[in-house]
Coordinates of C-alpha atoms in Angstrom, one line a residue:
M1 CA 0.0 -0.1 0.0
T2 CA 2.8 2.3 1.0
R3 CA 4.6 1.6 -2.3
R4 CA 1.5 2.4 -4.3
I5 CA 0.9 5.6 -2.5
L6 CA 4.5 6.7 -2.9
A7 CA 4.3 5.8 -6.7
A8 CA 1.2 7.8 -7.0
V9 CA 2.6 10.8 -5.2
T10 CA 5.8 10.5 -7.3
G11 CA 3.8 10.2 -10.5
L12 CA 1.7 13.4 -9.5
V13 CA 4.9 15.4 -8.7
L14 CA 6.4 14.5 -12.1
A15 CA 3.2 15.3 -13.9
L16 CA 3.0 18.7 -12.2
T17 CA 6.6 19.5 -13.0
V18 CA 6.2 18.6 -16.7
A19 CA 3.0 20.8 -16.7
A20 CA 4.9 23.6 -15.2
C21 CA 7.7 23.3 -17.6
G22 CA 5.3 23.3 -20.5
S23 CA 3.5 26.4 -19.1
D24 CA 6.9 28.2 -19.0
D25 CA 7.6 27.3 -22.5
D26 CA 4.2 28.4 -23.7
A27 CA 4.6 31.7 -21.8
A28 CA 8.0 32.2 -23.3
G29 CA 6.6 31.4 -26.6
D30 CA 4.0 34.1 -26.3
T31 CA 6.7 36.7 -26.5
R32 CA 9.3 36.9 -29.2
T33 CA 12.6 38.8 -28.6
V34 CA 13.7 40.9 -31.5
K35 CA 17.1 42.5 -31.7
V36 CA 16.8 45.9 -33.5
G37 CA 19.8 48.0 -34.3
Y38 CA 19.2 51.6 -35.1
I39 CA 21.2 54.8 -36.1
A40 CA 21.1 56.9 -33.0
G41 CA 19.4 59.8 -34.5
P42 CA 15.8 61.2 -34.4
A43 CA 14.8 60.7 -38.1
P44 CA 15.8 57.0 -38.4
G45 CA 15.1 56.1 -34.8
M46 CA 12.0 58.0 -33.6
H47 CA 9.3 55.4 -34.6
L48 CA 11.3 52.6 -33.1
L49 CA 12.0 54.5 -29.8
L50 CA 8.5 55.8 -29.4
A51 CA 6.9 52.5 -30.1
K52 CA 9.1 51.0 -27.4
E53 CA 8.5 53.8 -24.9
R54 CA 4.7 53.6 -25.3
G55 CA 4.5 49.7 -25.2
Y56 CA 3.3 49.2 -28.7
F57 CA 5.7 46.2 -29.3
T58 CA 4.6 44.6 -26.0
E59 CA 1.0 44.9 -27.3
Q60 CA 2.1 42.8 -30.2
G61 CA 3.7 40.2 -28.1
L62 CA 7.2 41.3 -28.9
E63 CA 10.1 42.3 -26.7
V64 CA 12.3 44.6 -28.7
E65 CA 16.0 45.0 -27.6
T66 CA 17.3 48.3 -29.2
I67 CA 21.0 48.6 -30.0
P68 CA 22.3 52.0 -31.2
F69 CA 24.9 52.3 -33.9
Q70 CA 26.8 55.4 -35.2
T71 CA 27.0 54.5 -38.9
G72 CA 24.9 52.7 -41.4
I73 CA 28.0 50.7 -42.4
S74 CA 28.6 49.3 -39.0
L75 CA 24.8 48.7 -38.6
S76 CA 24.6 46.9 -42.0
N77 CA 27.5 44.7 -41.2
A78 CA 25.9 43.7 -37.9
L79 CA 22.6 42.9 -39.8
T80 CA 24.4 40.8 -42.4
G81 CA 26.5 39.0 -39.7
G82 CA 23.2 38.1 -37.9
S83 CA 24.0 39.8 -34.6
I84 CA 20.8 41.8 -35.0
D85 CA 17.6 40.8 -36.7
V86 CA 16.4 44.1 -38.0
G87 CA 18.3 47.3 -38.8
V88 CA 16.7 50.9 -38.8
M89 CA 18.9 53.1 -40.9
G90 CA 19.1 56.1 -43.2
A91 CA 19.8 56.2 -47.0
V92 CA 21.9 53.0 -46.9
I93 CA 18.7 51.1 -47.2
A94 CA 19.2 51.6 -50.9
N95 CA 22.9 50.3 -50.7
F96 CA 23.4 47.1 -48.7
P97 CA 20.1 45.5 -49.5
A98 CA 20.8 46.1 -53.2
R99 CA 23.8 44.0 -52.7
G100 CA 21.6 41.2 -51.4
Q101 CA 22.2 42.1 -47.8
G102 CA 18.7 42.2 -46.3
K103 CA 15.1 43.1 -47.2
V104 CA 13.6 46.5 -46.8
F105 CA 10.1 46.3 -45.5
L106 CA 9.2 49.8 -44.0
L107 CA 10.1 53.5 -44.4
N108 CA 10.0 56.1 -41.7
N109 CA 9.9 59.4 -43.4
L110 CA 11.7 61.7 -45.8
E111 CA 14.8 63.6 -44.5
A112 CA 13.6 66.8 -46.1
N113 CA 15.9 69.4 -44.6
I114 CA 18.2 67.3 -42.5
Q115 CA 20.8 67.0 -45.3
Q116 CA 22.2 70.4 -46.0
I117 CA 24.8 72.2 -48.1
W118 CA 26.7 75.3 -46.6
A119 CA 28.9 78.0 -47.9
A120 CA 31.4 80.0 -45.8
P121 CA 31.3 83.8 -45.6
G122 CA 33.5 85.6 -48.0
S123 CA 33.9 82.3 -50.2
G124 CA 32.1 83.9 -53.1
I125 CA 29.7 81.1 -53.0
S126 CA 25.9 82.0 -52.8
S127 CA 24.4 79.2 -54.8
I128 CA 25.0 75.6 -55.8
A129 CA 26.3 76.9 -59.2
D130 CA 29.0 78.7 -57.6
L131 CA 30.6 75.5 -56.2
R132 CA 32.2 74.8 -59.5
G133 CA 36.0 74.4 -58.7
K134 CA 35.7 74.9 -55.1
R135 CA 36.6 72.5 -52.3
V136 CA 33.6 70.9 -50.7
A137 CA 33.8 68.7 -47.7
T138 CA 31.5 65.8 -47.0
T139 CA 31.4 62.1 -46.0
T140 CA 31.4 60.1 -49.2
G141 CA 28.8 57.4 -49.7
T142 CA 26.4 59.0 -47.2
A143 CA 23.2 60.9 -47.6
A144 CA 24.9 64.2 -47.5
H145 CA 27.1 63.1 -50.5
L146 CA 23.9 62.0 -52.1
L147 CA 22.4 65.5 -51.8
L148 CA 25.5 67.0 -53.2
H149 CA 25.5 64.7 -56.2
V150 CA 21.8 65.6 -57.1
A151 CA 22.3 69.3 -56.4
L152 CA 25.3 69.5 -58.7
A153 CA 23.5 67.4 -61.4
E154 CA 20.6 69.8 -61.2
N155 CA 23.1 72.6 -61.9
G156 CA 24.9 70.9 -64.8
M157 CA 27.7 69.6 -62.8
T158 CA 29.1 66.3 -61.4
T159 CA 31.4 65.9 -58.3
K160 CA 34.3 66.0 -60.8
D161 CA 33.5 69.7 -61.3
V162 CA 34.3 70.3 -57.5
D163 CA 37.4 69.4 -55.3
L164 CA 35.6 66.8 -53.1
V165 CA 37.2 66.4 -49.7
N166 CA 36.2 63.2 -47.9
L167 CA 36.2 63.4 -44.1
D168 CA 34.1 61.8 -41.2
M169 CA 31.2 64.1 -40.5
P170 CA 32.5 65.6 -37.2
A171 CA 35.7 66.6 -39.1
V172 CA 33.6 68.0 -42.1
A173 CA 31.7 70.4 -39.7
N174 CA 35.0 71.4 -37.8
T175 CA 37.1 71.9 -41.0
F176 CA 34.3 74.1 -42.5
V177 CA 33.9 76.3 -39.3
T178 CA 37.7 76.6 -38.9
G179 CA 38.2 77.9 -42.6
G180 CA 39.7 74.7 -44.0
V181 CA 37.0 74.5 -46.9
P182 CA 34.7 77.0 -48.3
A183 CA 31.8 74.6 -48.6
A184 CA 30.4 71.5 -46.9
A185 CA 27.6 69.0 -47.4
L186 CA 26.5 67.6 -44.0
W187 CA 23.5 66.6 -41.9
A188 CA 21.9 67.9 -38.8
P189 CA 22.8 68.3 -35.9
F190 CA 26.1 69.2 -37.3
D191 CA 24.6 72.5 -38.7
N192 CA 24.3 73.6 -34.9
Q193 CA 28.0 73.9 -34.8
I194 CA 28.0 76.1 -38.0
K195 CA 25.3 78.3 -36.5
E196 CA 27.2 78.7 -33.2
K197 CA 30.7 79.1 -34.5
L198 CA 30.2 80.7 -37.9
P199 CA 26.9 82.4 -38.0
E200 CA 27.6 84.3 -41.1
A201 CA 27.6 81.0 -43.1
T202 CA 24.9 80.6 -45.6
M203 CA 22.8 77.4 -46.2
I204 CA 22.6 77.1 -50.0
G205 CA 20.7 73.8 -50.4
T206 CA 18.8 71.1 -48.7
A207 CA 17.3 67.7 -49.8
E208 CA 13.8 69.2 -49.9
Q209 CA 14.8 71.8 -52.6
F210 CA 15.8 69.0 -55.0
Q211 CA 12.9 66.5 -54.4
P212 CA 11.8 64.3 -55.8
K213 CA 15.3 63.6 -57.2
S214 CA 16.9 64.1 -53.9
A215 CA 14.3 62.1 -51.9
I216 CA 16.4 60.7 -49.0
A217 CA 14.4 58.1 -47.0
G218 CA 15.4 56.0 -44.1
G219 CA 13.7 52.8 -43.0
W220 CA 13.7 49.2 -41.6
V221 CA 15.8 46.3 -43.0
A222 CA 15.4 42.6 -41.9
N223 CA 18.4 40.4 -42.4
N224 CA 17.6 37.7 -45.1
R225 CA 17.2 34.8 -42.6
F226 CA 14.9 36.7 -40.3
H227 CA 12.7 38.0 -43.2
A228 CA 12.4 34.3 -44.6
E229 CA 11.7 32.7 -41.2
H230 CA 9.8 35.3 -39.2
R231 CA 7.6 37.3 -41.6
D232 CA 4.8 37.4 -39.1
T233 CA 7.1 39.1 -36.6
L234 CA 7.9 41.8 -39.2
V235 CA 4.1 42.4 -39.6
Q236 CA 3.9 42.7 -35.7
L237 CA 6.7 45.3 -35.8
T238 CA 5.0 47.2 -38.5
R239 CA 1.7 47.4 -36.6
A240 CA 3.6 48.8 -33.6
W241 CA 5.2 51.4 -36.1
L242 CA 1.8 52.3 -37.5
K243 CA 0.7 53.3 -33.9
A244 CA 3.8 55.4 -33.3
N245 CA 3.5 57.0 -36.7
D246 CA -0.2 58.0 -35.8
D247 CA 1.2 59.7 -32.7
I248 CA 3.9 61.5 -34.6
V249 CA 1.5 62.7 -37.2
N250 CA -1.4 63.6 -34.9
D251 CA 0.6 65.2 -31.9
Q252 CA 4.2 65.5 -32.9
P253 CA 5.3 67.7 -29.8
A254 CA 4.0 65.0 -27.4
A255 CA 5.5 62.2 -29.3
L256 CA 9.0 63.7 -29.5
A257 CA 8.7 64.5 -25.7
A258 CA 8.2 60.8 -25.2
G259 CA 10.7 59.5 -27.7
C260 CA 13.7 61.9 -27.5
P261 CA 14.8 61.0 -24.0
S262 CA 15.9 57.6 -25.4
L263 CA 18.6 59.6 -27.3
A264 CA 19.8 61.5 -24.3
E265 CA 23.1 59.8 -24.5
F266 CA 23.7 61.4 -27.9
M267 CA 21.9 64.8 -27.8
T268 CA 19.6 66.9 -25.8
A269 CA 15.8 66.6 -26.1
E270 CA 15.8 70.1 -27.7
V271 CA 18.2 69.1 -30.4
C272 CA 16.5 65.9 -30.9
A273 CA 13.1 67.7 -31.5
Q274 CA 14.7 70.4 -33.7
I275 CA 16.2 67.7 -36.0
Y276 CA 12.9 65.6 -36.3
Q277 CA 11.0 68.6 -37.2
Q278 CA 13.1 68.8 -40.3
A279 CA 11.9 65.4 -41.5
R280 CA 8.6 65.0 -43.5
S281 CA 6.2 62.5 -42.0
Y282 CA 3.1 61.1 -43.7
P283 CA -0.2 59.7 -42.3
N284 CA -0.7 55.9 -42.4
S285 CA -3.3 56.2 -45.2
E286 CA -0.9 58.1 -47.3
W287 CA 1.9 55.7 -46.7
S288 CA -0.6 52.9 -47.9
T289 CA -0.9 54.9 -51.3
L290 CA 2.8 55.6 -51.5
Y291 CA 3.6 51.9 -51.2
A292 CA 0.8 50.7 -53.5
D293 CA 1.5 53.2 -56.4
G294 CA 5.2 52.5 -56.4
T295 CA 6.4 55.8 -55.1
V296 CA 8.3 54.1 -52.2
A297 CA 10.1 51.9 -54.7
G298 CA 10.8 54.9 -56.8
W299 CA 12.4 56.8 -53.9
I300 CA 14.6 53.8 -53.0
G301 CA 15.5 53.4 -56.7
Q302 CA 16.7 57.0 -56.9
M303 CA 18.8 56.8 -53.9
E304 CA 20.3 53.6 -55.3
Q305 CA 21.0 55.2 -58.7
V306 CA 23.0 57.8 -56.9
F307 CA 25.0 55.2 -55.0
V308 CA 25.8 53.7 -58.4
D309 CA 26.7 57.1 -59.9
I310 CA 29.1 58.0 -57.1
G311 CA 30.8 54.6 -57.2
A312 CA 29.3 53.3 -53.8
L313 CA 27.5 50.4 -55.7
P314 CA 28.7 48.5 -58.7
T315 CA 25.4 48.1 -60.5
F316 CA 21.8 49.0 -60.2
V317 CA 19.3 46.3 -59.0
E318 CA 15.5 46.9 -59.4
P319 CA 14.3 47.8 -55.9
T320 CA 11.4 45.3 -56.2
Q321 CA 14.1 42.6 -55.7
F322 CA 15.0 43.7 -52.2
L323 CA 11.8 45.7 -51.2
D324 CA 8.9 43.8 -49.6
T325 CA 5.8 46.1 -49.6
S326 CA 3.6 43.2 -48.7
I327 CA 4.4 43.4 -45.0
F328 CA 3.1 46.8 -44.8
T329 CA 0.0 45.8 -46.6
D330 CA -0.7 42.9 -44.3
A331 CA -0.1 45.0 -41.2
T332 CA -2.7 47.6 -42.3
A333 CA -5.2 44.9 -43.4

């Protein structure tokens, strides 16, 4: 009798243990962890950071681990290497994915006035046309270089018609304000350094002036394996993005007040808000149209073509080969 009771108790304990383990697995299965790398700036990062801050990813059953990066190159390398699942970046969405390194599935905004071209006082430069033969500092292969290329082309020139000085972006701004070059193509917030240290300088061009040819968009890229195996998770990420985008469009000051503190390590909330206000956001309904009518693919193709023209890409690849618009469509269904 004692043995039978002991066996029964032992069996019950084992059953409860197995059930408990099964419950833990099920609970863990309810939440998927996604590693998302992002460029630590307001234009590329705001939707991600706001959705995390306001719990929109949690509502979708996702735990999103955010990892900041300083350059699109390092972020793209991490994405390709598999240390992150998704990357949120700027214009390089039209570069590395075109090489077969990831799938674009979501855009954030247009960086309308974030990319800028400046002329120093006393340089004799008052317009883009005046850049011919002048030294122009920028970081080659970046969105600022993209703007410079388009602006020159619109004025009948190429980068061969200027003396291009390739520096990292902090050095671009510093060299310009200290008189090392008469012109510079850069992005915010480096314009603040110019306004503070060289207030007589003139901004002679922004990306918005040359749109649609200079449409500079940033967005979300999944590594190839994650895109193939976890498409449903990308749809969930996009649903969270849609809620964040609604917030940004409907009450931008409140949205930035909630999202900008996540970038406190890199800039003040005031600078963060100032930069994002130079981007162009669209309502979700308008985004649906932009995906459906091919505008999004067109923007990416324009950026890609510039990368080809400046030698940052070997050949042009149709954006439809690395852009998956169906994820946005499914998220809005």
